[in-house]
XYZ file of C-alpha atoms in Angstrom:
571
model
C 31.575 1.703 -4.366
C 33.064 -0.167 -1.036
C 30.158 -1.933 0.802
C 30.169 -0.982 3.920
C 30.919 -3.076 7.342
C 27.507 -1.358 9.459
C 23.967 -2.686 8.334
C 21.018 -0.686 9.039
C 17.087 -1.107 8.084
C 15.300 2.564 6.534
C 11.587 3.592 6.317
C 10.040 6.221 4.747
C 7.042 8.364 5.279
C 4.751 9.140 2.537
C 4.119 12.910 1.172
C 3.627 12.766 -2.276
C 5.882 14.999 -3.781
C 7.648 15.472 -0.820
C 9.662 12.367 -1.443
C 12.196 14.035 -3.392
C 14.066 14.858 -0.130
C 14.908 11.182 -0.153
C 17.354 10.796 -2.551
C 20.246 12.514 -1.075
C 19.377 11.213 2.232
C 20.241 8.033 1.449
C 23.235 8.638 -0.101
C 24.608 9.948 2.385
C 23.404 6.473 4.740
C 24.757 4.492 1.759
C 28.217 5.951 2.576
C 28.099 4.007 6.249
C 25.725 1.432 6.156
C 24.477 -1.605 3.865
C 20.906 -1.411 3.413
C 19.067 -4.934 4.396
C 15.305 -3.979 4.717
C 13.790 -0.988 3.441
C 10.485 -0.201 3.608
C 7.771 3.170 3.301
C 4.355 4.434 2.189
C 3.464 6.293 -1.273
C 6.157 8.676 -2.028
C 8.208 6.473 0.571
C 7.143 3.372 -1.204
C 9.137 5.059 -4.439
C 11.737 5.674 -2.731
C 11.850 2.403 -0.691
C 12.045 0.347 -3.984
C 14.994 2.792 -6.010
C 16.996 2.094 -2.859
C 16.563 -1.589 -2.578
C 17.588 -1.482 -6.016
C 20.644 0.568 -5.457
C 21.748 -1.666 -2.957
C 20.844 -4.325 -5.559
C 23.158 -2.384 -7.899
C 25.807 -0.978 -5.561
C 28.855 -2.674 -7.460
C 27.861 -0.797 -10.557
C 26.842 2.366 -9.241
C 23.721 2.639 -7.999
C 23.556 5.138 -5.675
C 25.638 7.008 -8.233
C 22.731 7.140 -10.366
C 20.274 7.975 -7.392
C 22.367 11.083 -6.784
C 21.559 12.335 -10.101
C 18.057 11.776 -9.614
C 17.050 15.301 -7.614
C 19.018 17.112 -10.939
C 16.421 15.225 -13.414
C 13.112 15.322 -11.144
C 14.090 19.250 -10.372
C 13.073 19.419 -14.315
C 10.661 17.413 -14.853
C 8.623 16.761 -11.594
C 5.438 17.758 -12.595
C 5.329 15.870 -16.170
C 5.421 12.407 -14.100
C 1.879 13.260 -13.442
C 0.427 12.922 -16.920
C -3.928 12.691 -16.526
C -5.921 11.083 -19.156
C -6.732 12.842 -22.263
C -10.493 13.349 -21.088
C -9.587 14.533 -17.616
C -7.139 16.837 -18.301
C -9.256 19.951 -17.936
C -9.997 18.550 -14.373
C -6.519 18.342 -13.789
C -5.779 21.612 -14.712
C -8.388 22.873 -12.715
C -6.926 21.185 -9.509
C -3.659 22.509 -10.036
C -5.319 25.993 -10.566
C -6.953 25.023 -7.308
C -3.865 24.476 -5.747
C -2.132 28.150 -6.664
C -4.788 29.671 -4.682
C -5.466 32.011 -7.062
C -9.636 32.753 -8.112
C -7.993 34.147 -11.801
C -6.050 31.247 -12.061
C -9.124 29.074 -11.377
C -11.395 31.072 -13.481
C -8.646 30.905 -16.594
C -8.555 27.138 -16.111
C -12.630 26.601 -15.801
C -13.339 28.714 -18.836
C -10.140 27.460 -20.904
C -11.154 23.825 -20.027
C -14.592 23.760 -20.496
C -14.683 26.244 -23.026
C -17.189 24.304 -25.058
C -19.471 24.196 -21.996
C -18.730 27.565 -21.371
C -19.675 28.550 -24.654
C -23.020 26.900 -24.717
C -23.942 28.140 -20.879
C -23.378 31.774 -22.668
C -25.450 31.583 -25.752
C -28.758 32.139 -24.357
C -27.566 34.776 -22.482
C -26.057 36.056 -25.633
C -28.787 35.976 -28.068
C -30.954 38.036 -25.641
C -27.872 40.365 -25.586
C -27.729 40.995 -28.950
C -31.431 41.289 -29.492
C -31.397 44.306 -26.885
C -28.775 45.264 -28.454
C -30.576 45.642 -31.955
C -34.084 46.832 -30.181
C -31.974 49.361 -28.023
C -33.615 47.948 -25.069
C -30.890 48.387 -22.090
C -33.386 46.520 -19.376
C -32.877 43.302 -21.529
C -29.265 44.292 -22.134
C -28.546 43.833 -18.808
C -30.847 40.785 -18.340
C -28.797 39.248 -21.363
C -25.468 40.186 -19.784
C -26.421 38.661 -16.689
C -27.490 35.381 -18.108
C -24.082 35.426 -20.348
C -21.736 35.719 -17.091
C -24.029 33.032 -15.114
C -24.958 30.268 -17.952
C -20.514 30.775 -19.091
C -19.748 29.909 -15.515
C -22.802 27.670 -14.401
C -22.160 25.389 -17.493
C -19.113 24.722 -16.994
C -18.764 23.996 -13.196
C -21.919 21.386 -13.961
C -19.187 20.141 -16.683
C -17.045 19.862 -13.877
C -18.533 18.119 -11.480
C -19.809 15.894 -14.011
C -16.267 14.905 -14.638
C -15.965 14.164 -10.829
C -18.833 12.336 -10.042
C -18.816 9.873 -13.071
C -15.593 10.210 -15.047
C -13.178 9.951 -12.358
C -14.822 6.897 -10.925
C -14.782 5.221 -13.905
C -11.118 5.851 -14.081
C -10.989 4.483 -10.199
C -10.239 7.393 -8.908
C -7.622 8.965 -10.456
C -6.807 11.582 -12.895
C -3.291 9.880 -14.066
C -2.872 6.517 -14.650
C 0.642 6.030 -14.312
C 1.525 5.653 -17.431
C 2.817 7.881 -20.622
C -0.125 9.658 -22.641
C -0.519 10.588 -25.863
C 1.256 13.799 -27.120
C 3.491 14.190 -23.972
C 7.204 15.029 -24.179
C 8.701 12.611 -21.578
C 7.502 9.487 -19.626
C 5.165 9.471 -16.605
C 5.667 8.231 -13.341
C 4.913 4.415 -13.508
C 6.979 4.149 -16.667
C 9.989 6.311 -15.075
C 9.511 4.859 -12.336
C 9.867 1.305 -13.670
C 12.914 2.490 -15.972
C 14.814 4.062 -12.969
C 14.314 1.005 -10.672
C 15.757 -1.331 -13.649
C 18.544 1.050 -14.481
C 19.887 1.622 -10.888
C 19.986 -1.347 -10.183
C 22.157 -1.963 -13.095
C 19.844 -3.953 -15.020
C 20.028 -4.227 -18.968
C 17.626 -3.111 -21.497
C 16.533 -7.078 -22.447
C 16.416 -8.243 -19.143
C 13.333 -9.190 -16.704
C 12.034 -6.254 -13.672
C 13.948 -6.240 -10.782
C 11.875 -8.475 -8.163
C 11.606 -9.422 -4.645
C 13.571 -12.478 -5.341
C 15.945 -11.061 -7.406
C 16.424 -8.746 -3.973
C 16.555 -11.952 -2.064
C 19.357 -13.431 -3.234
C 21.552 -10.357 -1.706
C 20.068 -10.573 1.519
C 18.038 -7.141 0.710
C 14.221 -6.829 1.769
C 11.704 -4.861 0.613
C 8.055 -3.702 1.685
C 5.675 -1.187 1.102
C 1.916 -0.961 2.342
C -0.902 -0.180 0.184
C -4.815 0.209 1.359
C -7.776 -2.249 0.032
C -10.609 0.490 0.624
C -12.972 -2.623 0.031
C -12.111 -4.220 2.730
C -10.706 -0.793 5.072
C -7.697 -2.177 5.849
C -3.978 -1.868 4.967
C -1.973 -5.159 3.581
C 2.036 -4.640 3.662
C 3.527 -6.014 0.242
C 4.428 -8.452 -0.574
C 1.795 -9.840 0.094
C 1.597 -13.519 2.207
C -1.485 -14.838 0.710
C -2.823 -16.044 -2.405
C -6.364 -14.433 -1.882
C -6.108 -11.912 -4.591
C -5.878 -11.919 -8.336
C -5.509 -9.098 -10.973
C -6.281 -8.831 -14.423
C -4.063 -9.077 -17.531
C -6.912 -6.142 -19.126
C -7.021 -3.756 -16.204
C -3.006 -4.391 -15.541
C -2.007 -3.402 -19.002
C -3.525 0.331 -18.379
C -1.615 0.830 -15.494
C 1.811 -0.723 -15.974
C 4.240 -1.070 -18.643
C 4.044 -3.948 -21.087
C 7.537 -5.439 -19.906
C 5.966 -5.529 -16.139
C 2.496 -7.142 -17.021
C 4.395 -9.697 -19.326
C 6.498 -10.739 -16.532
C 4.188 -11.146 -14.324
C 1.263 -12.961 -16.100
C 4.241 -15.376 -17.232
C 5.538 -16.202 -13.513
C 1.818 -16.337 -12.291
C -1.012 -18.822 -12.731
C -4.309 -18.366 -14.843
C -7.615 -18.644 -12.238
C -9.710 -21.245 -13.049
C -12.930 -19.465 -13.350
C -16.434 -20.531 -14.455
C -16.909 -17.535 -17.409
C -13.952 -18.568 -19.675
C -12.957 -15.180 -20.789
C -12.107 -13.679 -17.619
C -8.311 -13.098 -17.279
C -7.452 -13.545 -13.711
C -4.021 -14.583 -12.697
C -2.893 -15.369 -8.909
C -1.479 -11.837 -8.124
C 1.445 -12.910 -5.077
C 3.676 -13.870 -7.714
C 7.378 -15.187 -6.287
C 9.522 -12.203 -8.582
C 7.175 -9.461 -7.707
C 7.986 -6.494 -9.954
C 9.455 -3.829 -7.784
C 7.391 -1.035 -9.932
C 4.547 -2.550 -9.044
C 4.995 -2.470 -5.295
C 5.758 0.928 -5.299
C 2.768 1.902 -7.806
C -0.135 0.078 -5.251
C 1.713 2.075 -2.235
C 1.014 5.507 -4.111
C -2.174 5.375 -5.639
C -3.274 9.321 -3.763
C -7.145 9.305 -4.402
C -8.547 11.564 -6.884
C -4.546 12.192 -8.203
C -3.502 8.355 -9.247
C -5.461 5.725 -9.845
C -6.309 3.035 -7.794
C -5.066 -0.546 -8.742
C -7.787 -3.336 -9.052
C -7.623 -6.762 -7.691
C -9.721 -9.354 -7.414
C -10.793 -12.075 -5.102
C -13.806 -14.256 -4.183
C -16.042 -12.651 -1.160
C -16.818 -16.053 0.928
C -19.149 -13.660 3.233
C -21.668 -13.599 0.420
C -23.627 -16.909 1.240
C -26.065 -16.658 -1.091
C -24.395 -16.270 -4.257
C -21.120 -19.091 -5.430
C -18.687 -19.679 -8.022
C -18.126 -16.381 -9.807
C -20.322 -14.631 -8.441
C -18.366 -14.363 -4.874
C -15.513 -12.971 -7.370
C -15.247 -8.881 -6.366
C -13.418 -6.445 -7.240
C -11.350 -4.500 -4.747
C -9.481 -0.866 -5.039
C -6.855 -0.840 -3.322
C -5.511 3.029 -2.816
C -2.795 4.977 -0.911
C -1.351 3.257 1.740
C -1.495 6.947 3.770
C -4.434 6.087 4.283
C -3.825 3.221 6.748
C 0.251 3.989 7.551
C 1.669 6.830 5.865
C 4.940 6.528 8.057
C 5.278 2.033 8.891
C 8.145 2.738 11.336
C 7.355 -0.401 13.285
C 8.043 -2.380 9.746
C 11.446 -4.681 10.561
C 11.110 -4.131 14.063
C 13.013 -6.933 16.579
C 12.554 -6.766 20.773
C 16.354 -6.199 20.931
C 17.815 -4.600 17.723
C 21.101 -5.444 17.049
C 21.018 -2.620 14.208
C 19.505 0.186 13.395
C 16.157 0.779 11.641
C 16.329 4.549 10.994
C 13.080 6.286 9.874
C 13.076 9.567 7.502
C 9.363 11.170 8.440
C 8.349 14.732 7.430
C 6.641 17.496 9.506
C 5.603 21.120 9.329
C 7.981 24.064 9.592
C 7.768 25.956 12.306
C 10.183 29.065 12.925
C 8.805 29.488 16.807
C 9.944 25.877 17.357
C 13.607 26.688 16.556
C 16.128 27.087 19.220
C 19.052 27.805 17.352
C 18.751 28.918 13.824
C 16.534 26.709 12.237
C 14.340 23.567 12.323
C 14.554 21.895 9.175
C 16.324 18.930 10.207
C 15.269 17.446 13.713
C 17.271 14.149 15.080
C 15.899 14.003 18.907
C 19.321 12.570 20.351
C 18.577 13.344 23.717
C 16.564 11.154 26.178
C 14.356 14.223 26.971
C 13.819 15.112 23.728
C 11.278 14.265 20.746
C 8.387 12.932 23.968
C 6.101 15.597 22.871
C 4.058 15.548 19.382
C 4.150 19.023 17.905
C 0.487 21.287 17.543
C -0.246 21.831 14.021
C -2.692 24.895 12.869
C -5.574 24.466 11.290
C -7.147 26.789 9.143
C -10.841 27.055 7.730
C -12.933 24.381 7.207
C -10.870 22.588 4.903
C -8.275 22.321 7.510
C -10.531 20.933 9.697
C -11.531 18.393 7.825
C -7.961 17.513 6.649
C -6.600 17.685 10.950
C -9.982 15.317 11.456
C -8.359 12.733 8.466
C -4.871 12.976 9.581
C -5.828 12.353 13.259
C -7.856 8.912 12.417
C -4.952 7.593 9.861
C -1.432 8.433 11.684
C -2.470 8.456 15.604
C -0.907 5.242 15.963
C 2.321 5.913 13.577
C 2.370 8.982 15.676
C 2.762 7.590 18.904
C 4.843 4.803 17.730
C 7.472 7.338 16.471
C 7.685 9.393 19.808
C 8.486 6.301 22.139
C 12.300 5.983 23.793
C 13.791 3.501 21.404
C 12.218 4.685 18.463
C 12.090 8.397 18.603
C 16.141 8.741 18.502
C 16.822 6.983 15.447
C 13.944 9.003 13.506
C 15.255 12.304 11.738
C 12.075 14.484 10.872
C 12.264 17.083 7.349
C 9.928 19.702 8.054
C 8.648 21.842 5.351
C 6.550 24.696 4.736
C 2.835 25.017 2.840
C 4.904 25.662 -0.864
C 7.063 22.643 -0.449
C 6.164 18.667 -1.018
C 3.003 17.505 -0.736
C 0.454 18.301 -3.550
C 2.710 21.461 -5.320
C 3.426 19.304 -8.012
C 4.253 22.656 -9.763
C 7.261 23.791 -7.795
C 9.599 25.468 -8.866
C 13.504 23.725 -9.950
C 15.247 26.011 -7.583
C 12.742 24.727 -4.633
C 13.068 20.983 -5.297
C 17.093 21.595 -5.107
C 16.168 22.906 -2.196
C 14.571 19.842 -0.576
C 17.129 17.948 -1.851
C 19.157 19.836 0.537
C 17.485 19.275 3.172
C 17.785 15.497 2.948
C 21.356 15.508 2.679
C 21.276 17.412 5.747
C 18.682 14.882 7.188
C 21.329 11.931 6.008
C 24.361 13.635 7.213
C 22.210 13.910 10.895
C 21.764 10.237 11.542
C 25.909 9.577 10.262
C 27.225 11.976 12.258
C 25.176 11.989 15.249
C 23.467 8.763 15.804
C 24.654 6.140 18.230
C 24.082 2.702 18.078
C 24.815 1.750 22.021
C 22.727 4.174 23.180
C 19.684 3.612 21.423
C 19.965 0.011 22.263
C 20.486 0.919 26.045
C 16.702 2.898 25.611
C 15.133 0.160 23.830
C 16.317 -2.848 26.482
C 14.340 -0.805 29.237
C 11.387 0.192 27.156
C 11.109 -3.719 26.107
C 12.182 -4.714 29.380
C 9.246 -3.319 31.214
C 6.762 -4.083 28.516
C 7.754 -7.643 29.048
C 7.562 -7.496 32.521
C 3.876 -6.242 32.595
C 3.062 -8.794 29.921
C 3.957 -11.445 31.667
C 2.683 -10.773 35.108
C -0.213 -10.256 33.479
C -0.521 -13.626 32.046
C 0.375 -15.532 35.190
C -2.259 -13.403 37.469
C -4.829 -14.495 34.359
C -3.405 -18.465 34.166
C -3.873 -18.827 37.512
C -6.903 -17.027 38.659
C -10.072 -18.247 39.878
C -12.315 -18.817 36.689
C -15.974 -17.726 36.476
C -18.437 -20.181 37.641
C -19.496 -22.903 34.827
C -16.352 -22.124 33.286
C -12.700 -24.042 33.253
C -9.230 -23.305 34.805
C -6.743 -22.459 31.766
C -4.697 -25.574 33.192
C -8.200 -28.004 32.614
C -9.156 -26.002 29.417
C -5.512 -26.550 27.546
C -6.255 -30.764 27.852
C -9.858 -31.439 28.712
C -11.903 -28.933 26.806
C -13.618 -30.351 24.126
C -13.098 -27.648 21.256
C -15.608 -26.447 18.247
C -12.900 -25.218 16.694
C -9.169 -26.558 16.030
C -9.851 -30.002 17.052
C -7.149 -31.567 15.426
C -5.133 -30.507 17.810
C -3.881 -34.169 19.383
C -3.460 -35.144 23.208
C 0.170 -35.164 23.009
C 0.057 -31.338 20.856
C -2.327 -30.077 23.939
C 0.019 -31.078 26.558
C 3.059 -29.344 24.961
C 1.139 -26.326 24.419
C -0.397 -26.386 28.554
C 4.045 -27.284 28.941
C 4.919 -23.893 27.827
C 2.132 -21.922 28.904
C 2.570 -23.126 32.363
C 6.215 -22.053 32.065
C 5.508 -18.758 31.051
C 2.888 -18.391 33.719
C 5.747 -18.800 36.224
C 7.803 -17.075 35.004
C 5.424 -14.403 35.063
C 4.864 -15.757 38.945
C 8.527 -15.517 39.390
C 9.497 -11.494 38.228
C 6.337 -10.670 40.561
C 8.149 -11.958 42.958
C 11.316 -9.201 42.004
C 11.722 -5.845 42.894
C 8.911 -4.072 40.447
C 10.327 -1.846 38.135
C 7.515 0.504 39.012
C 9.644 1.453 42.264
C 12.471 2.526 39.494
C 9.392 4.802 37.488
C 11.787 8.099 38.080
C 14.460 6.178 36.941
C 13.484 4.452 33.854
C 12.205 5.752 30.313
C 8.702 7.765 31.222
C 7.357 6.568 27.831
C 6.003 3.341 28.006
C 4.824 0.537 25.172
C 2.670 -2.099 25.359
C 2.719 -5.344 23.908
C -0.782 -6.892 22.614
C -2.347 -9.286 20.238
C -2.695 -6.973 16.963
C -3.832 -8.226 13.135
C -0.745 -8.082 10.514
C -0.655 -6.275 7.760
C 1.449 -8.969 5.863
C -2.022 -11.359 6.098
C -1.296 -14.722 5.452
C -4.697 -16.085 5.020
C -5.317 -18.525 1.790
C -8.735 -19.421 2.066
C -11.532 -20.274 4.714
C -10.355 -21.872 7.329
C -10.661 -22.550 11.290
C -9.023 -19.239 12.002
């Protein structure tokens, strides 16, 4: 396959099974750009890491193979998701739960907690048959009564038991990732790891395609995963060296090949209790698989993935007993759609974003509104409503607001909102219908061909560079007025000028700092003070409001997800 002359970057939003519009999608990029950086969230985060390794493997056909990929997950989509022996009857349950169907549910409570079931009758049923013999038909019914309750009390407690103990001791997560016992064809983590490997062209005996392996053809990848032990979201790879995993808990969630790999490129902890086996997790080859796998952990579906680290907070305690261990879960939760990963003030190319909405027939102009690519200046400003219904809705539209507000806004701004092509689907498609039907996921598949074929045909470079130099422009602008009316204002009394503070303050913190080092520092701040001094002075873009982009950004001090924190330090 001829590599093409354009670059662009890609992100992808997260939607669990909704990720199989992805595939053809890129394809159809892969036909006019190179990919460099890639990046997305859960199902994104799969797809993120088969196309960095397509890219990897574009010489030998990898995107060839992707394209067959929506053919082999339209027959076996919902075998990826393979629980644990003891929690399959849970499983079954939730899909049954999913159907929206009481005799489904009913058929899977009584058929998977049958010995439960069983037990909760026989009370019932020995007082049955005793009326029975004594002809008594007041403790016939009594008996029959008891018989329906104890068979369905019994096994909902079973149930619930499962969820409040069993599930947390398998962190969360009915599947693990990985093939069990008795199945027919691998699960996701193993497919997953096979596919990436295989794409990108990769041989049987040799190591997982890595992040360094990427690097040396100029290809990027990142995904972001959540550490609910922390509540916060880390982009991966990760830039520190706080966190370590275990060889034990590793091995029951990834393939032997991957753990192998990775406890040889990574060093042992040095650890008081001897028999711990802790190894530095930020490894230099990072396994692709295993980016992907920590982006997609959905709670209560897949697993969480345990690391490790030493909690300095706890004062009282030292040595191993700082060492805790941390879940770290969907990165949904956090950023299900990263579309500011890879972003530059002035983009010289494009960094196109594949999100997913919700079908709407009443927002369709023209036929339909499966495919949206918001070309136009006045279009895309505007977030769509979304229903909600009962109070599972509610809670759901309460969950979605707190953890994509931000990628939400982000997404609608001029500069961003024209290179973003949205896949909206309906309440039987994606998401958690891991059941659907072959003819369905073809269907999808469709629909991000379509999305593909949108951005190629439609998108224009120029133009969305035009919007972004005003939006960035202005944001500038503000910034730095801002900072010269704040350098050079009056201070509070007791307190210093920013000019005396940069030389003469005598600091508690970052000392180190010499005379000469200060002065440099006060050099450029006092030239970016005037600066700010100096387009104060211009015409104010303000008087051009009706003129310019009515969307506006601002730029602000925010924490990074790629943390690069070692240890304790000044900062």
């Amino acid at each position: 396959m001829t590599t093409p002359l354009k670059r662009c970057d890609l992100v992808m939003k997260g939607g669990i099974t909704s990720g199989v519009v992805y595939p053809r999608a890129v394809i159809e990029l892969s036909k006019e750009y190179r990919f460099e950086n890639i990046g997305g969230t859960s199902a994104g985060a799969i797809a993120a890491v088969v196309t960095a390794a397509a890219e990897y493997g574009r010489d030998s056909g990898g995107f060839e193979k992707v394209g067959k990929l929506p053919d082999e997950l339209s027959q076996t989509l919902l075998q990826k998701f393979q629980p644990l022996p003891h929690l399959r009857p849970l499983f079954v349950l939730l899909l049954a739960a999913l159907s929206k169907r009481w005799t489904t549910v009913l058929t899977a409570l009584l058929t998977g907690y049958r010995k439960s079931a069983a037990l909760g009758a026989l009370p019932g049923l020995v007082i049955l048959l005793l009326a029975l013999s004594s002809q008594s038909s007041g403790y016939c019914v009594l008996g029959l009564l008891l018989v329906v309750a104890g068979g369905l009390a019994a096994p909902v407690y079973s149930a619930i038991r499962q969820v409040t103990s069993a599930l947390p001791e398998a962190d969360f997560g009915l599947c693990s990732g990985l093939t069990q016992p008795g199945t027919d064809g691998p699960a996701l983590t193993d497919w997953l790891a096979e596919t990436i490997d295989r794409v990108a062209g990769l041989g049987p005996g040799d190591p997982p395609l890595g992040i360094a392996d990427l690097r040396l053809r100029d290809i990027r990848v990142n995904t972001v995963t959540t550490d609910i032990s922390t509540h916060r979201p880390y982009a991966l790879p990760m830039g520190n060296r706080l966190h370590f995993f275990s060889e034990r808990e590793f091995r029951r969630l990834f393939p032997k090949r991957i753990v192998d790999a990775m406890v040889t490129a990574s060093k042992r902890v040095e650890t008081e209790d001897k028999s711990r086996d802790l190894h530095y997790f930020n490894v230099e080859n990072m396994p692709l698989v295993v980016m992907a796998r920590m982006s997609l952990s959905f709670p209560g579906l897949i697993s969480a993935v345990p690391l490790w680290r030493y909690d300095y907070t706890l004062v009282n305690v030292s040595g191993d007993e700082q060492l805790v261990r941390c879940l770290f879960s969907d990165g949904g939760l956090s950023s299900n759609f990263p579309v500011h990963f890879f972003d530059r003030f002035l983009p010289h190319t494009p960094t196109f974003g594949i999100s997913l909405g919700e079908h709407n027939p009443l927002r369709a102009k023209t036929g339909d509104d499966r495919i949206v690519l918001p070309l136009k200046a006045i279009q895309g400003q505007l977030l769509p409503t979304r229903g909600i219904k009962g109070i599972f809705g509610f809670v759901m539209a309460l969950f979605g607001s707190a953890k994509d507000w931000q990628d939400s806004l982000q997404s609608i701004l001029p500069g961003y909102r024209e290179r973003i092509v949205t896949v909206n689907l309906t309440e039987d498609e994606g998401g958690l219908n891991l059941a659907m039907p072959a003819e369905r996921i073809r269907d999808l598949t469709r629909y991000g061909a379509l999305a593909g074929q949108e951005i190629v045909g439609k998108f224009e470079l120029d133009e969305h560079r035009w919007r972004r130099y005003l939006v960035e422009i202005r944001a500038i602008d503000d910034m730095l007025r801002d900072f010269a009316e704040a350098y050079y204002a009056e201070p509070q009394p007791g307190s210093m000028a920013y000019a005396d503070l940069a030389v003469d303050y005598e600091p508690q913190s970052f000392g180190q700092l010499t005379r000469k080092e200060r002065e440099a520092i006060k050099d450029k701040a006092e030239r970016i003070a005037e600066l700010g001094r100096e387009l104060a002075g211009l015409v104010p873009l303000k008087d051009m409001d009706k003129r310019l982009p009515r969307s506006r950004s601002r730029l602000r001090s925010i924490a990074r997800m790629d943390d690069t924190v070692d240890s304790m330090s000044d900062d």
